[in-house]
PDB file of C-alpha atoms in Angstrom:
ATOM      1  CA  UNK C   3      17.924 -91.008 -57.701  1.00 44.00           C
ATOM      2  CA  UNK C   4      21.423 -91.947 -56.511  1.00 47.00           C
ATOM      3  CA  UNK C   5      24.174 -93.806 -58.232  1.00 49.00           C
ATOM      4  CA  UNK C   6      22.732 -96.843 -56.558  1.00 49.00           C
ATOM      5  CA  UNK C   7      19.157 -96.294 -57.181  1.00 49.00           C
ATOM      6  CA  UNK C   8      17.323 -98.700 -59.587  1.00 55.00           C
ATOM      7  CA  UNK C   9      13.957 -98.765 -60.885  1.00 50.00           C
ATOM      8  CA  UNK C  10      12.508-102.065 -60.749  1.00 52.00           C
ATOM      9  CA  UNK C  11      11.169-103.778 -64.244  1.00 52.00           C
ATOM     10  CA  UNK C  12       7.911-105.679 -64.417  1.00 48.00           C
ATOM     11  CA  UNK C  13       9.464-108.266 -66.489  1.00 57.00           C
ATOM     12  CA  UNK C  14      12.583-108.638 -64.129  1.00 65.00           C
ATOM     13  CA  UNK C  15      12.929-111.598 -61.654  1.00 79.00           C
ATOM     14  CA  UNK C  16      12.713-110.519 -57.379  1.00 88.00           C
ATOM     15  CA  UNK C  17      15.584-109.286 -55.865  1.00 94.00           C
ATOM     16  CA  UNK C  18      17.696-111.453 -53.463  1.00 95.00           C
ATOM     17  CA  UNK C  19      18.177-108.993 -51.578  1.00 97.00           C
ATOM     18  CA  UNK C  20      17.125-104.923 -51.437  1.00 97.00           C
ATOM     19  CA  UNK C  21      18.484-102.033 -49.447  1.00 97.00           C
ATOM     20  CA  UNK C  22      16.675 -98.854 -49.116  1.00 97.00           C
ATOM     21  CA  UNK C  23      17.441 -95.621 -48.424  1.00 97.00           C
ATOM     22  CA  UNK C  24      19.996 -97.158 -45.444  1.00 97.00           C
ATOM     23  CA  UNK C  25      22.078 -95.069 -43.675  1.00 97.00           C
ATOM     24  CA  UNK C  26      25.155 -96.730 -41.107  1.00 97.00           C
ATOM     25  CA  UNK C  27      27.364 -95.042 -38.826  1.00 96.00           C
ATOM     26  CA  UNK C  28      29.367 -96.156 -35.583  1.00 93.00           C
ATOM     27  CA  UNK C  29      29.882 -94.774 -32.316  1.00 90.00           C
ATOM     28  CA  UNK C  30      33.755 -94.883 -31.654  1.00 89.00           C
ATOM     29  CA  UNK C  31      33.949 -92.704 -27.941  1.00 88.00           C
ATOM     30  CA  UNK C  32      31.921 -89.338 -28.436  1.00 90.00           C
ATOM     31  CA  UNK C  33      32.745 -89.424 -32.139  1.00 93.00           C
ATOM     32  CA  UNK C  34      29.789 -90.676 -34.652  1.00 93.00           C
ATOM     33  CA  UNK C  35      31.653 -92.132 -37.679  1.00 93.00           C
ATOM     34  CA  UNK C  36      29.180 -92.471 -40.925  1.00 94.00           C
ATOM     35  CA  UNK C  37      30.002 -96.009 -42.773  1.00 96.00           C
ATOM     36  CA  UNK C  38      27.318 -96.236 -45.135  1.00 97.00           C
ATOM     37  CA  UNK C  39      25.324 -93.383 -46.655  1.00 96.00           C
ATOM     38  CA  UNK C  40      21.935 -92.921 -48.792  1.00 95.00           C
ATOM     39  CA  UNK C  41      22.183 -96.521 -50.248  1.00 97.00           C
ATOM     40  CA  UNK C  42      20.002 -97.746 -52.980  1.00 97.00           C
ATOM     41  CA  UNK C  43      20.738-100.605 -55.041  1.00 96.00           C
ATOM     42  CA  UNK C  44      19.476-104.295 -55.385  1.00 95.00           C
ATOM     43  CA  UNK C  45      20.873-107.929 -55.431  1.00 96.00           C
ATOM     44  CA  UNK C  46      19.706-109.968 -58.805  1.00 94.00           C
ATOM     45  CA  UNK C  47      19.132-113.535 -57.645  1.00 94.00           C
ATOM     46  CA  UNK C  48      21.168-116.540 -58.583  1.00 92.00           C
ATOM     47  CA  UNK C  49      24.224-114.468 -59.817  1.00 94.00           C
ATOM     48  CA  UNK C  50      27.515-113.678 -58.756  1.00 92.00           C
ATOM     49  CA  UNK C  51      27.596-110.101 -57.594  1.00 96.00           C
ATOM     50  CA  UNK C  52      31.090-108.329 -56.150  1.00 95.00           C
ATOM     51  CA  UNK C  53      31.490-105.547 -53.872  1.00 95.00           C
ATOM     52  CA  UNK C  54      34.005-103.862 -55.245  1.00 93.00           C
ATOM     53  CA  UNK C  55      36.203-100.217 -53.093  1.00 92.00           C
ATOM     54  CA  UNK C  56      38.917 -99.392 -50.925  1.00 90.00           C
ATOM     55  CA  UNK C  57      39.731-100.265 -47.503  1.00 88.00           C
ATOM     56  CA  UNK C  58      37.176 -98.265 -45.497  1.00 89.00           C
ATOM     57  CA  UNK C  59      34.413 -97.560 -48.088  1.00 93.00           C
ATOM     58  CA  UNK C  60      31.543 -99.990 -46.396  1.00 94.00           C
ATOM     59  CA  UNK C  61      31.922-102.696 -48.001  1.00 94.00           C
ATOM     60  CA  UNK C  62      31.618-105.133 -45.041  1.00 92.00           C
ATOM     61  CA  UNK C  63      29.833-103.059 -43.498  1.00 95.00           C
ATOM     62  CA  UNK C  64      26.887-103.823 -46.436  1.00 96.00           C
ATOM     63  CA  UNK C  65      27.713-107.454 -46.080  1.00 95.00           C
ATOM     64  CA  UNK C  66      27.200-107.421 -42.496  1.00 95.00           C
ATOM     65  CA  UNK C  67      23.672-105.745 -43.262  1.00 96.00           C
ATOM     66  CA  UNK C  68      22.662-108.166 -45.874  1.00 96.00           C
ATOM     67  CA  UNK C  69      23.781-110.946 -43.884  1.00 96.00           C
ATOM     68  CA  UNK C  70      21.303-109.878 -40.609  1.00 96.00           C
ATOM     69  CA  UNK C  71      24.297-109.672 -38.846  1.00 95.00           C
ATOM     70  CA  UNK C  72      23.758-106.014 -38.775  1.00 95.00           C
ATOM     71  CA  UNK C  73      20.845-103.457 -38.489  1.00 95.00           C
ATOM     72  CA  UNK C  74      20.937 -99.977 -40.214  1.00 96.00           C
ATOM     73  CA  UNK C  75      20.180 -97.043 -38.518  1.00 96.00           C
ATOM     74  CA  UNK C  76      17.918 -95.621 -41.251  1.00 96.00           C
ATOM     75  CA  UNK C  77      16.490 -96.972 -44.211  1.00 97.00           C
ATOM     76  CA  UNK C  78      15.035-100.837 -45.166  1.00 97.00           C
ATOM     77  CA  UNK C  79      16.894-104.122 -46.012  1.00 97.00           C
ATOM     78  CA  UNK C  80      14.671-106.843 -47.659  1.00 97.00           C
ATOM     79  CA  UNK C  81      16.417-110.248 -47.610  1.00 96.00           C
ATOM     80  CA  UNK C  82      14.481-113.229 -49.383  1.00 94.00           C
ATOM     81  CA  UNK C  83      11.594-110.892 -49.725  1.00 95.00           C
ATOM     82  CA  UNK C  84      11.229-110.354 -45.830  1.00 96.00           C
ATOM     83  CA  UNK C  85      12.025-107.205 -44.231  1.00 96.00           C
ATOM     84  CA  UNK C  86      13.861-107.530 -42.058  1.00 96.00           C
ATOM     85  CA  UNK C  87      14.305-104.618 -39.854  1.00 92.00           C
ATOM     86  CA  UNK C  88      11.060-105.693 -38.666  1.00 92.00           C
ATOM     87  CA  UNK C  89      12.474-108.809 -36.621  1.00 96.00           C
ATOM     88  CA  UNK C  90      13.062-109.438 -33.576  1.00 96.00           C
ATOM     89  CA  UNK C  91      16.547-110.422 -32.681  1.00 95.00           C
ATOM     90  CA  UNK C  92      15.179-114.083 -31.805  1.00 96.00           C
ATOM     91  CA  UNK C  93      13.710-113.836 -35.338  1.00 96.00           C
ATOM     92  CA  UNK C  94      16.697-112.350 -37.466  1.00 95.00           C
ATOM     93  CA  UNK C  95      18.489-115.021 -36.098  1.00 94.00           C
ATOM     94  CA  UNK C  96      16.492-118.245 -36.974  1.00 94.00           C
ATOM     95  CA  UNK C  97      16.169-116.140 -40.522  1.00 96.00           C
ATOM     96  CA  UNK C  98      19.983-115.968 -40.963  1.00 95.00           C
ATOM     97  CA  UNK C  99      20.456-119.327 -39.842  1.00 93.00           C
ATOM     98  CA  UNK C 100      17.551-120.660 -42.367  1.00 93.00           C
ATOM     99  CA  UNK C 101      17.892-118.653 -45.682  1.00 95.00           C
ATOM    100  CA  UNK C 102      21.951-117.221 -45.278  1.00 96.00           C
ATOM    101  CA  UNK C 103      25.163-119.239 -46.200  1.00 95.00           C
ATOM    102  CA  UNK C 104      28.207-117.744 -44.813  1.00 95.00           C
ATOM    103  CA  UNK C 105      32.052-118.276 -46.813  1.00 93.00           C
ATOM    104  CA  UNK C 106      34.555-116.345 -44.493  1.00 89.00           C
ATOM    105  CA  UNK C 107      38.309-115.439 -45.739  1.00 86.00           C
ATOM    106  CA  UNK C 108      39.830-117.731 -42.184  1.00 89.00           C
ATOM    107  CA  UNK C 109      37.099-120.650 -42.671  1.00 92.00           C
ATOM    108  CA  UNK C 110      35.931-120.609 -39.817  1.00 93.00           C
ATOM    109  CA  UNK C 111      35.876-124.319 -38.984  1.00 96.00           C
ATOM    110  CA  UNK C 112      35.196-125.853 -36.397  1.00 96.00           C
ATOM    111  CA  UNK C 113      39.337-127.348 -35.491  1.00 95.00           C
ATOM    112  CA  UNK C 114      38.047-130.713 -33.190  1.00 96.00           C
ATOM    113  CA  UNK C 115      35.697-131.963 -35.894  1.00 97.00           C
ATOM    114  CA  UNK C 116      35.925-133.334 -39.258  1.00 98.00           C
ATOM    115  CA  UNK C 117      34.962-132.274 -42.285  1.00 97.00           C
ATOM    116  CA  UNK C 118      31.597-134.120 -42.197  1.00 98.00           C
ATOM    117  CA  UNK C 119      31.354-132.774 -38.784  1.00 98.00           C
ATOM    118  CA  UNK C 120      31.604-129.297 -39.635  1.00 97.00           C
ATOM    119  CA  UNK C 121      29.159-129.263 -42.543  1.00 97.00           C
ATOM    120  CA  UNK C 122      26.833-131.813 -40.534  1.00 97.00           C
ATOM    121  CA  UNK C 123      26.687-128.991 -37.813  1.00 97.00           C
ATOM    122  CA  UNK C 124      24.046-126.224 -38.921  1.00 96.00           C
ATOM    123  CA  UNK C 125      22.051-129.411 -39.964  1.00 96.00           C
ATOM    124  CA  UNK C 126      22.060-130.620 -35.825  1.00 96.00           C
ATOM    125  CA  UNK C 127      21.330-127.288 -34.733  1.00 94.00           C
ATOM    126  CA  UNK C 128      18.475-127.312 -37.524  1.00 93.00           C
ATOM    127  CA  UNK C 129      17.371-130.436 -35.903  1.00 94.00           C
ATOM    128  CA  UNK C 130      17.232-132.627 -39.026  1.00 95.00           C
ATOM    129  CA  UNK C 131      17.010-136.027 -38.494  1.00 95.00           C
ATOM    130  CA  UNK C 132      19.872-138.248 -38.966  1.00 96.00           C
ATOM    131  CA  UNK C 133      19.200-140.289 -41.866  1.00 96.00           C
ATOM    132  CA  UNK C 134      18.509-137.064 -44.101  1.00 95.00           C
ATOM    133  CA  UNK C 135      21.248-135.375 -42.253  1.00 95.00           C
ATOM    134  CA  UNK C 136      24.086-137.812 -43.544  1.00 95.00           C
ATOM    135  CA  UNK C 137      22.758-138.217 -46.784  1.00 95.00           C
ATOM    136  CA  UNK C 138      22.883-134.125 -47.536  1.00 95.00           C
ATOM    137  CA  UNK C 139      26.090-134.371 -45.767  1.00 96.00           C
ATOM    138  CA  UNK C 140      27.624-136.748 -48.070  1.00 95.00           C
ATOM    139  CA  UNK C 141      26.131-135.137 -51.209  1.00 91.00           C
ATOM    140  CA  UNK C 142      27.493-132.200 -50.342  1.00 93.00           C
ATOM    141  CA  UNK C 143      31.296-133.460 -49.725  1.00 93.00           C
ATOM    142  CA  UNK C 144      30.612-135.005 -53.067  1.00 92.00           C
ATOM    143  CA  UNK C 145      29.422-131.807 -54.802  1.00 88.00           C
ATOM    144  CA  UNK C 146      32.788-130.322 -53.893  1.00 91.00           C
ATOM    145  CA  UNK C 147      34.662-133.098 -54.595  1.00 90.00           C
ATOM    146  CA  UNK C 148      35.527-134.113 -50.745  1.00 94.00           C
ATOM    147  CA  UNK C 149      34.135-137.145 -50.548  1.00 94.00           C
ATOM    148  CA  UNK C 150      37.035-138.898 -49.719  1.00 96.00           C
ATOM    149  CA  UNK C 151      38.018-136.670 -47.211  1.00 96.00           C
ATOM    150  CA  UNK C 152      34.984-136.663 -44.975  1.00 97.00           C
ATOM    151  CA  UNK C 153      36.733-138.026 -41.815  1.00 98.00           C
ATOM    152  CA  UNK C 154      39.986-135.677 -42.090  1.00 97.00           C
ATOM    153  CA  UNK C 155      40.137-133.312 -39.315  1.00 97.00           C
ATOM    154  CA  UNK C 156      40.966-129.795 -40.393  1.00 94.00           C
ATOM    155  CA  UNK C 157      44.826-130.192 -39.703  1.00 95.00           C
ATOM    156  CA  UNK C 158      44.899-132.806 -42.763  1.00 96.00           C
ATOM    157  CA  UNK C 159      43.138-130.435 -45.185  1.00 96.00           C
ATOM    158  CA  UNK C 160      45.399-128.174 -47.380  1.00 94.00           C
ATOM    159  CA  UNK C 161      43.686-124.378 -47.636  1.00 93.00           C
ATOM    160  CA  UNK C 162      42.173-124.671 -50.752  1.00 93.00           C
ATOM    161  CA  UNK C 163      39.974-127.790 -49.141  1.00 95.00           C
ATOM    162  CA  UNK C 164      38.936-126.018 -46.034  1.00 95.00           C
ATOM    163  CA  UNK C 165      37.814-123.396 -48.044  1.00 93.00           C
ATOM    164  CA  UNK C 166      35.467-126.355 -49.993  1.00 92.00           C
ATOM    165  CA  UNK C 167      34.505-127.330 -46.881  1.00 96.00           C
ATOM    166  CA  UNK C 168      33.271-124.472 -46.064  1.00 95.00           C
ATOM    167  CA  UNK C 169      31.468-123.767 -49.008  1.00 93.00           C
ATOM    168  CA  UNK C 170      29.263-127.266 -48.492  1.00 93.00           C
ATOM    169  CA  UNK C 171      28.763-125.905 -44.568  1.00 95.00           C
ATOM    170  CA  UNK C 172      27.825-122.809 -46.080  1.00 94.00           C
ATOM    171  CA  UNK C 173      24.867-124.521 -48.890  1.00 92.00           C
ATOM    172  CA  UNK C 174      24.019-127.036 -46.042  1.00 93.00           C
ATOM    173  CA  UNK C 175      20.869-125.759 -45.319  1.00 92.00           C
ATOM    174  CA  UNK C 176      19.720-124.398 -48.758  1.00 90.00           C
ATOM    175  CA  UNK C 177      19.949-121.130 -48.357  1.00 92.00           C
ATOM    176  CA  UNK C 178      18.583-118.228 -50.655  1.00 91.00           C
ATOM    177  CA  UNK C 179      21.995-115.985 -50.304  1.00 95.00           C
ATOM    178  CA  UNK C 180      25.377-117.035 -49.289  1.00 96.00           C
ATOM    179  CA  UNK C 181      28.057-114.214 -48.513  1.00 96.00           C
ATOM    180  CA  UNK C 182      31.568-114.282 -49.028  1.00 93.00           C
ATOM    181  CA  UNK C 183      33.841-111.351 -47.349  1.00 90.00           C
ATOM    182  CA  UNK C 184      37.351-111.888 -49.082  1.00 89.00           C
ATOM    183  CA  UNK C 185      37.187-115.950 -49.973  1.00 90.00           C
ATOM    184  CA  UNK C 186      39.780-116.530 -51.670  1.00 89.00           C
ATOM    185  CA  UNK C 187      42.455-113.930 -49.904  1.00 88.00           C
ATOM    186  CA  UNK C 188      44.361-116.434 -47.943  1.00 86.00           C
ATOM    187  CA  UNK C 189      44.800-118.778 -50.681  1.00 87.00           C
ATOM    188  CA  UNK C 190      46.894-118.705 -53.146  1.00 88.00           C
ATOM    189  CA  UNK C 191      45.980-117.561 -57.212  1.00 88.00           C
ATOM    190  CA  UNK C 192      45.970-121.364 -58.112  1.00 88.00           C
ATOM    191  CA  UNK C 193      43.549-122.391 -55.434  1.00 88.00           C
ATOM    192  CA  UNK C 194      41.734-119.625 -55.611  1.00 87.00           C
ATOM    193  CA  UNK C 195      40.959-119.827 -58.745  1.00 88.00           C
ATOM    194  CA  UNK C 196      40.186-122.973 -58.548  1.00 88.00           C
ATOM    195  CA  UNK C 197      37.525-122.102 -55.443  1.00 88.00           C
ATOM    196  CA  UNK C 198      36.162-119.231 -57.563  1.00 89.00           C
ATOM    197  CA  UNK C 199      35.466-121.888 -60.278  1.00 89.00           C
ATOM    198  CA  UNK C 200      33.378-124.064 -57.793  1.00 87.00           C
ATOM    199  CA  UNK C 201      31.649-121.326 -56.541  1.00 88.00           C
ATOM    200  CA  UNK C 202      30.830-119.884 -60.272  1.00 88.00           C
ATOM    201  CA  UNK C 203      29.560-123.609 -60.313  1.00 87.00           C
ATOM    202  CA  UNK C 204      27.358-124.173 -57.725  1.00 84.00           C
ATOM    203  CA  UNK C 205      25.876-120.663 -58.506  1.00 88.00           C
ATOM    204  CA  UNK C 206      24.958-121.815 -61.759  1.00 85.00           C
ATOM    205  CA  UNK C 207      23.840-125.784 -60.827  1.00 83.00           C
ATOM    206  CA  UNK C 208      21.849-124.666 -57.916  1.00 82.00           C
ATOM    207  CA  UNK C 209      20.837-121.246 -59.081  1.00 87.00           C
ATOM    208  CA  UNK C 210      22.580-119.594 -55.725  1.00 89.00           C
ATOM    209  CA  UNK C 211      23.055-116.145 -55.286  1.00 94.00           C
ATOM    210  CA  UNK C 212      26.455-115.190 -54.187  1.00 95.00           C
ATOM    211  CA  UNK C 213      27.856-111.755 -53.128  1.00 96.00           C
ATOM    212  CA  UNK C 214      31.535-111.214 -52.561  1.00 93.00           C
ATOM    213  CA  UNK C 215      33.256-108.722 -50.933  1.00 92.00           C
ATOM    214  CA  UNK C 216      36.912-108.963 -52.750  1.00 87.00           C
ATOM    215  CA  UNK C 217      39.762-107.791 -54.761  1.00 85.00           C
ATOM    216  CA  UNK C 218      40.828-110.965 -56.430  1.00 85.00           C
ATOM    217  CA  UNK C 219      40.737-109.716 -60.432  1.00 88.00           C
ATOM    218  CA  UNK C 220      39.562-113.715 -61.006  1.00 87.00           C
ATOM    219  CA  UNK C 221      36.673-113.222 -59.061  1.00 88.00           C
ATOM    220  CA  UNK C 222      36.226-109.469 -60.151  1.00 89.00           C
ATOM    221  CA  UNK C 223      36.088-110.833 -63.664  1.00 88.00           C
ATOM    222  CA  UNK C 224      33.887-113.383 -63.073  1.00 88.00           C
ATOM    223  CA  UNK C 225      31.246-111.167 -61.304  1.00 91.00           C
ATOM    224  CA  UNK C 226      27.795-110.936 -63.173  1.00 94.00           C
ATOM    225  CA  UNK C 227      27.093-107.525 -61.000  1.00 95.00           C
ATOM    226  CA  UNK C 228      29.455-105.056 -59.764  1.00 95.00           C
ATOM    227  CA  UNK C 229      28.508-102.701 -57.340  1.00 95.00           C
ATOM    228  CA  UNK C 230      31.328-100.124 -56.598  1.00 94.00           C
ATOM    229  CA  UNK C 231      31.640 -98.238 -53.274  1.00 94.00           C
ATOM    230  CA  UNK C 232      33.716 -94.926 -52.047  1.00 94.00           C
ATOM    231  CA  UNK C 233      33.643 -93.716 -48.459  1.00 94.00           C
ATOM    232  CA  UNK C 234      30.239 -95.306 -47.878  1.00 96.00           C
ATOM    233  CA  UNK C 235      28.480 -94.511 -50.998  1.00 96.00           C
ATOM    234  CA  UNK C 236      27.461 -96.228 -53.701  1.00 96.00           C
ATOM    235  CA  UNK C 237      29.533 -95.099 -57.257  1.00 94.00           C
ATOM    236  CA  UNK C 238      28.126 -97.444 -59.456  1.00 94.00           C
ATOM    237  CA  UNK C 239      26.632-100.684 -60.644  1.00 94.00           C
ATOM    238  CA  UNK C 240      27.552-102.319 -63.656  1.00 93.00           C
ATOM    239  CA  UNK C 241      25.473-105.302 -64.736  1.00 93.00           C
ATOM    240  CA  UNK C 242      26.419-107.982 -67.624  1.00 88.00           C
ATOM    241  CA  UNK C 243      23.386-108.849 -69.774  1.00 82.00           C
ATOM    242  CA  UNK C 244      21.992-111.653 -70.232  1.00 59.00           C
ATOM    243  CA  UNK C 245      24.336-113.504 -67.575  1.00 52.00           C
ATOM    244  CA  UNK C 246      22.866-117.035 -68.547  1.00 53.00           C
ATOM    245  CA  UNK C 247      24.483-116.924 -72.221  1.00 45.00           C
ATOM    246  CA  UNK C 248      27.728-115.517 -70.269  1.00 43.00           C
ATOM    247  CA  UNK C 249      30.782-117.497 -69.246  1.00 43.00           C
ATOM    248  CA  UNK C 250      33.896-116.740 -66.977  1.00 40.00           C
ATOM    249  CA  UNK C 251      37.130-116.053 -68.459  1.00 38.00           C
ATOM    250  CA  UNK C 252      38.588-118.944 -69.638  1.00 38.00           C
ATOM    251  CA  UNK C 253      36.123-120.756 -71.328  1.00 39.00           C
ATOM    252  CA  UNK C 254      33.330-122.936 -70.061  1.00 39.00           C
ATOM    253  CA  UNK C 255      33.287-123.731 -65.844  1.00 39.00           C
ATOM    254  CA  UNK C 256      34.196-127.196 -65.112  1.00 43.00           C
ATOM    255  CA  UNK C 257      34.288-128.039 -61.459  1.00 42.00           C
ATOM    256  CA  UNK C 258      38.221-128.718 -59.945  1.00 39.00           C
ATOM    257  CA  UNK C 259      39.202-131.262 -57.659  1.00 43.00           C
ATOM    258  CA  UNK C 260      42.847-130.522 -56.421  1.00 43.00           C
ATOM    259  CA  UNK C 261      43.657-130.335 -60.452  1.00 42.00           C
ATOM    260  CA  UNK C 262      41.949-134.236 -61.177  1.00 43.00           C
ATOM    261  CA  UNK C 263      37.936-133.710 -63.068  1.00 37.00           C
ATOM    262  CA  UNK C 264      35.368-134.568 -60.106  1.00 36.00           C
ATOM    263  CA  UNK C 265      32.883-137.284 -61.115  1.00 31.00           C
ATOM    264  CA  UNK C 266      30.188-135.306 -62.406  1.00 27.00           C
ATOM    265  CA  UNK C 267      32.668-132.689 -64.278  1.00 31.00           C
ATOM    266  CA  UNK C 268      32.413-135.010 -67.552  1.00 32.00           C
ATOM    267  CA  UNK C 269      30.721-138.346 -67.870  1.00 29.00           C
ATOM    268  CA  UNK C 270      29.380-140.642 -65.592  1.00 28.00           C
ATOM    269  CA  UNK C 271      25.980-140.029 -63.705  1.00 32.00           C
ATOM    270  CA  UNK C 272      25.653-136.626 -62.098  1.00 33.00           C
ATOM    271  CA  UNK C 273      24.965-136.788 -58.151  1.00 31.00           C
ATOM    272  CA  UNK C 274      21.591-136.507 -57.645  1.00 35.00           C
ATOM    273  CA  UNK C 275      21.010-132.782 -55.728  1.00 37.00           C
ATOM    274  CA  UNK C 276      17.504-133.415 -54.607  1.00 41.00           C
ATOM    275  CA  UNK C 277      18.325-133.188 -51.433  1.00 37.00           C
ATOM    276  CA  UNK C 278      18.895-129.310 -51.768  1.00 41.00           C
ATOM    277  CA  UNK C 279      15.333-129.587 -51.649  1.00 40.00           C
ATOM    278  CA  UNK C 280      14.506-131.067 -48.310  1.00 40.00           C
ATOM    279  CA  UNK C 281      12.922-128.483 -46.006  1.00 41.00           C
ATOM    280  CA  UNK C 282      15.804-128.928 -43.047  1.00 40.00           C
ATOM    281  CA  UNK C 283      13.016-128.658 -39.972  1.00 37.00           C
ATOM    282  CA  UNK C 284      10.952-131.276 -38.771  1.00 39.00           C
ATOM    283  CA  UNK C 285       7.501-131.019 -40.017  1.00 36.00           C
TER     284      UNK C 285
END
């Protein structure tokens, strides 16, 4: 057994996500460069887990893999209790687009729209209707406390409210996983702490599973799981107990809002997240 191998316990929840035995390497001219080597380890569900190693030890490379962006060359990923090296390409895709979230380090928003547009987006090419498109829309934008900004384009957002807007494109269609390659790095420690705090929030309200690739200590201290690469192996995973009874650094998480409490931080009625359960396909 490796230093990512785990047995699995009868009384534990599923896995998010499980790689197996997975092996990746790139072609770069006649030269084979190995990325990722004899990797065992699984994803707990509805935590925050970090990837955690130096420039070059595989991190996004295992992202990319959990995310179905990627296939290995060897071994098995299960995502959402699918296997999915079994997929077709046509397949992998309408699975990443249906149970993956995606939080990049540049946003990766869409410039000409607005913020509703860009989280209403994955919804249109779900082909929700309208009427239960704008309502998840708008509870969404409220969730991250954007609600009043749902007709700025991106140029009148600061950083740390692209980044939120992100987040809500990212939960848009309920997804099982969302992954996060370096969120908070072009912010600064203010905002991104501030970020990390919604995130650790959402993961918590809406029992999300979240896996970060990052060096922020914030989010590095906030991390349920820690799974710890070198040169494409697996070192070690550390796991907190009981991660329900657990809270961040810092006391207990309260949603921020640009340094003002959003509505449902403290009281008031809470926003009503049933949406979240909508299937997002016709039928």
């Amino acid at each position: 057994m490796t230093a990512g191998s785990e047995a699995q316990t009868a009384d534990s929840p599923l896995p998010v996500a499980v790689l197996s035995n997975v092996e990746k390497s790139y072609q770069m001219d006649a030269v084979t460069v190995p990325v990722l080597r004899d990797i065992d380890v699984s994803i707990r569900p509805a935590l925050f887990t970090v990837l955690l190693g130096p420039s070059g030890s595989g991190k996004t490379t295992l992202l990319n893999l959990l995310g179905c962006l990627d296939r290995p060359d060897k071994g098995k990923v299960t995502v959402a209790g699918t296997a999915v090296n079994t997929l077709t390409d046509d397949e992998l895709s309408d699975f990443r687009s249906e149970n993956i979230g995606f939080v990049f380090q540049s946003f990766n928003l869409i410039p000409v729209l607005t913020a509703f547009e860009n989280v209403e987006y994955p919804l249109i090419l779900a082909g929700m209707d309208p009427d239960r498109r704008q309502r998840r829309v708008k509870r969404l934008l409220e969730a991250v406390g954007l609600a009043d900004r749902a007709d700025n384009r991106l140029g009148q957002l600061s950083g740390g409210q692209r980044q939120r807007v992100a987040i809500a494109r990212a939960l848009a269609r309920k997804p099982k996983l969302v992954i996060a390659d370096e969120p908070t790095a072009n912010l600064d420690s203010q905002t991104g702490a501030a970020i990390i705090a919604l995130m650790r929030w959402m993961q918590q309200n809406f029992k999300i599973s979240f896996i970060f690739s990052s060096h922020d200590n914030g989010l590095i201290k906030a991390a349920d799981d820690l799974i710890v690469l070198r040169d494409g192996v697996i070192q070690s995973v550390r796991r907190k107990p009981d991660p329900d009874k657990l809270q961040t650094p810092g006391g207990p998480i309260e949603p921020p809002v640009d340094g003002e409490p959003a509505p449902w931080a403290e009281g008031g009625d809470e926003t009503d997240f049933a949406f979240l359960y909508d299937t997002t396909r016709p039928g």
